[in-house]
Coordinates of C-alpha atoms and ligand atoms in Angstrom, one line a residue:
X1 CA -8.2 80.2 24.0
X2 CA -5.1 78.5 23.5
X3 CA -4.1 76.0 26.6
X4 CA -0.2 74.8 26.9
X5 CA -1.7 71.4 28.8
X6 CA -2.9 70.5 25.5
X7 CA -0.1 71.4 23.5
X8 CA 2.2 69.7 26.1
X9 CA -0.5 66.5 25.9
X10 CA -0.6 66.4 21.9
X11 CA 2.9 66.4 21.7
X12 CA 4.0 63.9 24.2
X13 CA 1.0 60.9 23.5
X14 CA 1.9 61.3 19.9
X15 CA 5.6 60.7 20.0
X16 CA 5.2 58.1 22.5
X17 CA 2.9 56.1 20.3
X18 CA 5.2 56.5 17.4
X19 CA 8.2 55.4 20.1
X20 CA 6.2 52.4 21.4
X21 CA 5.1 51.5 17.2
X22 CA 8.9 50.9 16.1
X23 CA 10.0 48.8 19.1
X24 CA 9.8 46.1 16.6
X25 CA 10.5 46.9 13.2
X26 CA 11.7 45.6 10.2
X27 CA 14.4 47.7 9.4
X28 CA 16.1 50.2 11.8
X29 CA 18.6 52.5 10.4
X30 CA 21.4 54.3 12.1
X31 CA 22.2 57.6 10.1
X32 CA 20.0 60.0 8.4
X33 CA 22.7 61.2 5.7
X34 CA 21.7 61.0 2.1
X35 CA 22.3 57.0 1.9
X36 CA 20.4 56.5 5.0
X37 CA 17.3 59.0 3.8
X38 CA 17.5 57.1 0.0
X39 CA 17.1 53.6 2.0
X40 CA 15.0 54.7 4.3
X41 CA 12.6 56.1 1.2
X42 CA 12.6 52.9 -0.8
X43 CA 11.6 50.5 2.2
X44 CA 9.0 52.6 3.4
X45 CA 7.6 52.6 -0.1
X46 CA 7.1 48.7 0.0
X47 CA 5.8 49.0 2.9
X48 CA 8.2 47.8 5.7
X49 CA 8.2 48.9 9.1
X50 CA 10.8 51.5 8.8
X51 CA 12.6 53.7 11.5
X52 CA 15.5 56.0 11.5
X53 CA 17.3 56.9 14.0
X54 CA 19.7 60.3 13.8
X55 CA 22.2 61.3 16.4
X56 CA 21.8 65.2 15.7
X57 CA 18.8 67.9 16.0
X58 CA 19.1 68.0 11.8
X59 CA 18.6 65.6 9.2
X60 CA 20.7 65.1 5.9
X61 CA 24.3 64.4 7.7
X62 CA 27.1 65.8 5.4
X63 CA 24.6 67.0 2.8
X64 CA 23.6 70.4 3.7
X65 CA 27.0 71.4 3.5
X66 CA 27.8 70.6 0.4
X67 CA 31.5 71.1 -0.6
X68 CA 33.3 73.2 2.2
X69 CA 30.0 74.9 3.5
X70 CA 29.1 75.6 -0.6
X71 CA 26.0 74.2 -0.5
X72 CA 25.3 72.9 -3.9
X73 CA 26.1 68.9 -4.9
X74 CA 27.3 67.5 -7.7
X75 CA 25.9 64.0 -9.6
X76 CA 27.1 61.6 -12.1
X77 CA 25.0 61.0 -14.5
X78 CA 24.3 57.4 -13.3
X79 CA 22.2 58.9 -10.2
X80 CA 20.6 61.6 -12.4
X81 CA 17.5 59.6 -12.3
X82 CA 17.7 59.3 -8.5
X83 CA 17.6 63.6 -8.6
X84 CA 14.5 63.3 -10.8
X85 CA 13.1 60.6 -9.0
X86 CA 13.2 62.5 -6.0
X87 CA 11.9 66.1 -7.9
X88 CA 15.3 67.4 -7.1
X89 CA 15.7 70.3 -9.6
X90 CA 19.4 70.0 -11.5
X91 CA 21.1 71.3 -14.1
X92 CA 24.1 69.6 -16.4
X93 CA 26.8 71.5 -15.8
X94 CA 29.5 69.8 -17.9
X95 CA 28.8 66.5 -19.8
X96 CA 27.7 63.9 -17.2
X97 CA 27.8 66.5 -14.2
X98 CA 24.2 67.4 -12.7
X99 CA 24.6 70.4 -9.9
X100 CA 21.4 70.4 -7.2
X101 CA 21.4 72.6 -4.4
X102 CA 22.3 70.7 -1.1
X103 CA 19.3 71.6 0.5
X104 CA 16.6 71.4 -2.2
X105 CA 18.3 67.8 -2.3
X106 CA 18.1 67.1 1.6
X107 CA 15.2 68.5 1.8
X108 CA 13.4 66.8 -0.5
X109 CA 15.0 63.1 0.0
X110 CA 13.9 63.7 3.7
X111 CA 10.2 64.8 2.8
X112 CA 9.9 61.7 0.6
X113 CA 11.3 59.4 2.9
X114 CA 9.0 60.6 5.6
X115 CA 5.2 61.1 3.4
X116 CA 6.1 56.9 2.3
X117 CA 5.8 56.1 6.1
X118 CA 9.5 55.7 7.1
X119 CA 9.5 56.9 11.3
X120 CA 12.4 59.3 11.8
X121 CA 13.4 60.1 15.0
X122 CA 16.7 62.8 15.5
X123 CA 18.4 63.3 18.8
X124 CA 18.6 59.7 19.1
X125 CA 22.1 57.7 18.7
X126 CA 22.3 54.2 18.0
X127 CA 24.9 53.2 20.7
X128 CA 25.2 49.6 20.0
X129 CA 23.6 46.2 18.7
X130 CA 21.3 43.2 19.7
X131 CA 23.3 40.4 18.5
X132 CA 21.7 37.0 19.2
X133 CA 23.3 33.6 18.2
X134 CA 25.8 35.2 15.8
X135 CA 23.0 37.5 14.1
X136 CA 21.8 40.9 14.4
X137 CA 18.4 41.4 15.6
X138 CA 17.9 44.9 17.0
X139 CA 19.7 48.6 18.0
X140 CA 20.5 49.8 21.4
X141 CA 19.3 53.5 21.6
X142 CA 20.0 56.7 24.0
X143 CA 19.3 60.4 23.8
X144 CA 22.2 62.2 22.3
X145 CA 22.3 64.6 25.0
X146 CA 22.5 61.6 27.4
X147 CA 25.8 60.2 25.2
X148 CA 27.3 64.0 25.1
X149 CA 27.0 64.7 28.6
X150 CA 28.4 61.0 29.5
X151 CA 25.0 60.6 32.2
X152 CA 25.2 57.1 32.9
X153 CA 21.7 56.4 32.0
X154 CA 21.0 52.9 30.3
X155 CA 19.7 52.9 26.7
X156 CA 16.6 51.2 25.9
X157 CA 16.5 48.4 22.5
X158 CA 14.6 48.3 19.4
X159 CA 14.1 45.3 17.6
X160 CA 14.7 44.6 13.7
X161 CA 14.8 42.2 11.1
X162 CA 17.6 43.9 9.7
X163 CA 19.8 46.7 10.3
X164 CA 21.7 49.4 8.2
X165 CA 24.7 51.6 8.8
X166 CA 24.3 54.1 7.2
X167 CA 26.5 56.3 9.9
X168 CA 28.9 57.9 7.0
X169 CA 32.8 57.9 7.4
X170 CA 33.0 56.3 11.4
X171 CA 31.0 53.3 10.0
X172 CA 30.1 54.1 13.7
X173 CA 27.6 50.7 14.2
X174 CA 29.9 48.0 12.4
X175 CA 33.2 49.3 14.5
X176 CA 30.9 48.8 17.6
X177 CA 29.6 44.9 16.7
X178 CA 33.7 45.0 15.8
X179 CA 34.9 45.9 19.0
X180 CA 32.5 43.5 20.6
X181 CA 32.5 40.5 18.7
X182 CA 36.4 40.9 18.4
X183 CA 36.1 40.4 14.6
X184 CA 38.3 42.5 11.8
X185 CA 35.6 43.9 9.8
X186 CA 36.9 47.5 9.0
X187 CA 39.4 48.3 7.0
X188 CA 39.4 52.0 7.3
X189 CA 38.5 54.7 4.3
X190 CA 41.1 55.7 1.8
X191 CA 42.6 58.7 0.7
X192 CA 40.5 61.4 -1.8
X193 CA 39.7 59.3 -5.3
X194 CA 36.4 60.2 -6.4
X195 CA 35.7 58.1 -9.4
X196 CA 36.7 54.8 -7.9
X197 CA 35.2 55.7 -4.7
X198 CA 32.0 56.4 -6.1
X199 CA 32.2 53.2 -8.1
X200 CA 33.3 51.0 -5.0
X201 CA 30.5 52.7 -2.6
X202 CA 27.7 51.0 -4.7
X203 CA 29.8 47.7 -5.6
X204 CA 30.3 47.1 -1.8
X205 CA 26.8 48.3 -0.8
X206 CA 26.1 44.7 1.1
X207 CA 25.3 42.5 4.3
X208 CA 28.7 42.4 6.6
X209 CA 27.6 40.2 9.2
X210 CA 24.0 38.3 9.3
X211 CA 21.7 40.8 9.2
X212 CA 23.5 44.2 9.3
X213 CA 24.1 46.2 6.1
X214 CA 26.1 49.3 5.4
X215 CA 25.6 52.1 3.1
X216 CA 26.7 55.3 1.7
X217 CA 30.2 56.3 3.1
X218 CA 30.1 53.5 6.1
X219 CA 31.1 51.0 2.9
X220 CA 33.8 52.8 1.7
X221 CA 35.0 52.8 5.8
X222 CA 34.6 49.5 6.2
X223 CA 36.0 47.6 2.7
X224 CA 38.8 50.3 2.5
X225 CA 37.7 52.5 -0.3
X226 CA 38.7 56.2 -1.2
X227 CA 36.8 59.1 0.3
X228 CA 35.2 61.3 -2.8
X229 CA 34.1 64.7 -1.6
X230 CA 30.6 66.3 -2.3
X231 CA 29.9 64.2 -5.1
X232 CA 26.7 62.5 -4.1
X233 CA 25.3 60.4 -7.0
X234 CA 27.0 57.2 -5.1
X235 CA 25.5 57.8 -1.8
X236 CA 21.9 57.9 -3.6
X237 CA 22.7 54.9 -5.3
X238 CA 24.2 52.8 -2.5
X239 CA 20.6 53.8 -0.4
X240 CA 18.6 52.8 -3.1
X241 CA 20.8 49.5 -3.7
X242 CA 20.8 48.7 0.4
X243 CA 17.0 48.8 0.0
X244 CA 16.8 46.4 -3.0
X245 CA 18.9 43.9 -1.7
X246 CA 16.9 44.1 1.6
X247 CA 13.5 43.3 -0.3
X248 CA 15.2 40.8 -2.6
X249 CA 16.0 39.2 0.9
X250 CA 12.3 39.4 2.4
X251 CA 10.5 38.3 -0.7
Ligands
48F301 O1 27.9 61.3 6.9 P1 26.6 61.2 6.3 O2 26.1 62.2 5.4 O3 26.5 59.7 5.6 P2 26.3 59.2 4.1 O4 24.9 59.0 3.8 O5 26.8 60.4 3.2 C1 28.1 60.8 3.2 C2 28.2 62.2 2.6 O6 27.4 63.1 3.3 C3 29.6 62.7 2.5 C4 30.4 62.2 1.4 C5 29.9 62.5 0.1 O7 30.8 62.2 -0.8 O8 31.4 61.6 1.6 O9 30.3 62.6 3.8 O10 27.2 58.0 4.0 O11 25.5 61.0 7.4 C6 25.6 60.1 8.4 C7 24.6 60.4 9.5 O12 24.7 59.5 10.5 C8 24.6 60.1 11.8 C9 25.3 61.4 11.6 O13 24.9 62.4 12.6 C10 24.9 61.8 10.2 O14 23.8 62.6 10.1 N1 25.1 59.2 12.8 C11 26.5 58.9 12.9 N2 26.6 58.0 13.9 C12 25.3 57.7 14.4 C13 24.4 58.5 13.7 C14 24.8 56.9 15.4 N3 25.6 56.1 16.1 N4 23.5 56.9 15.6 C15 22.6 57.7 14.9 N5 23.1 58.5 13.9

């Protein structure tokens, strides 16, 4: 016999635990795009209290997609090792060129990030942030569905020792602490440049106002760097660099 209560039950108490478990975490990330999913993987793995939060019903942001809906990436060979790292399959297709499929990629950067204990939660958006005496200190959250149907509904906050942007191209959480701090922070993305973009992406990986980080495609946004298509190697890199400069930080 199979009884919908209990379904209903299992499925409600367990998300609600998980809910109530991150209300004060160490690191809360906004954006579950490849930079986001890299950090996300190498926190956990240390052992920090991590929790993603993802505006849409799926995970990978401009991943899947690869380049115009051809879903296969391309990576320098200075993120190879991330690929293997990550037992995504590749193949060299030129000299320093690695092609993965998109969604062997997401898919597998996503199942890491989740089996080394980093709590991912989707339909969420990360509307603003808890800013306290000139520092970050937590998120503001709301259902997506609440934000896209404009219900005014009031969000409820998560604490963090330190926060990421990982929200790709909008650098959607620094423009908010921008808009309400009144502070120039962003200096909008660049025109189509791959190889310095992907070089500036990891350079500017870095803190931006006490405790709030941005990575992947939110740096290029906010220091003014060029956009660089569906090469990916940079966005790995810039996750994995966010998370080492967070745990230089904490120990
Ligand atoms: O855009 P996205 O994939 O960010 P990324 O990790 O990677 C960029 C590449 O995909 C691509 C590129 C490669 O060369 O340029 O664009 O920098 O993923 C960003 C994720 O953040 C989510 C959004 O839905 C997407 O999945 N997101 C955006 N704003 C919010 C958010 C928000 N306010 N709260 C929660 N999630």
């Amino acid at each position: 016999m199979i009884e919908e209560k209990i379904i209903t039950r299992a499925i409600v108490t367990e998300y609600l635990q998980r809910l109530e478990r991150v209300v004060s975490s160490d690191v809360v990330i906004a954006g579950a795009g490849p930079s986001g999913l890299v950090a996300a993987y190498f926190l956990a793995r240390k052992g920090l209290k991590v929790t993603l939060f993802e505006r849409e019903l799926k995970l990978g942001g401009g991943m899947p997609g690869g380049g115009m809906m051809f879903n296969q990436i391309v990576v320098q060979k200075e993120a190879k090792e991330l690929l293997d790292h990550f037992q995504i399959r590749s193949r060299e297709f030129r000299e320093g060129y690695y092609l993965a499929s998109a969604l062997e990629a997401t898919a597998a950067i996503t199942l890491r990030a989740i089996q080394a204990g980093a709590e991912i939660f989707n339909n969420i958006t990360v509307e603003d942030l808890k800013v306290i005496e000139d520092k970050v200190c937590g998120v503001v959250i709301n259902w997506t569905p609440v934000e896209r149907a404009g219900l005014h509904i009031d969000p409820l906050t998560i604490d963090a020792r330190f926060v990421i942007d990982a929200t790709g191209h909008p650098a959607e959480v620094v423009r908010k602490l921008e808009s309400k701090t009144n502070q120039k922070i962003l200096k909008g993305e660049g025109p189509m440049w791959a190889e310095v973009g992907e070089r500036l992406i990891v350079e500017n990986t870095r803190e931006v106002y006490p405790n709030l980080y941005v990575c992947g495609m939110a740096v290029n946004a906010v220091f003014g760097g060029p956009r660089m298509g569906p090469i990916f190697g940079g966005m790995l890199l810039s996750g994995k660099k966010v998370a080492d400069l967070i745990i230089t930080k904490i120990w």
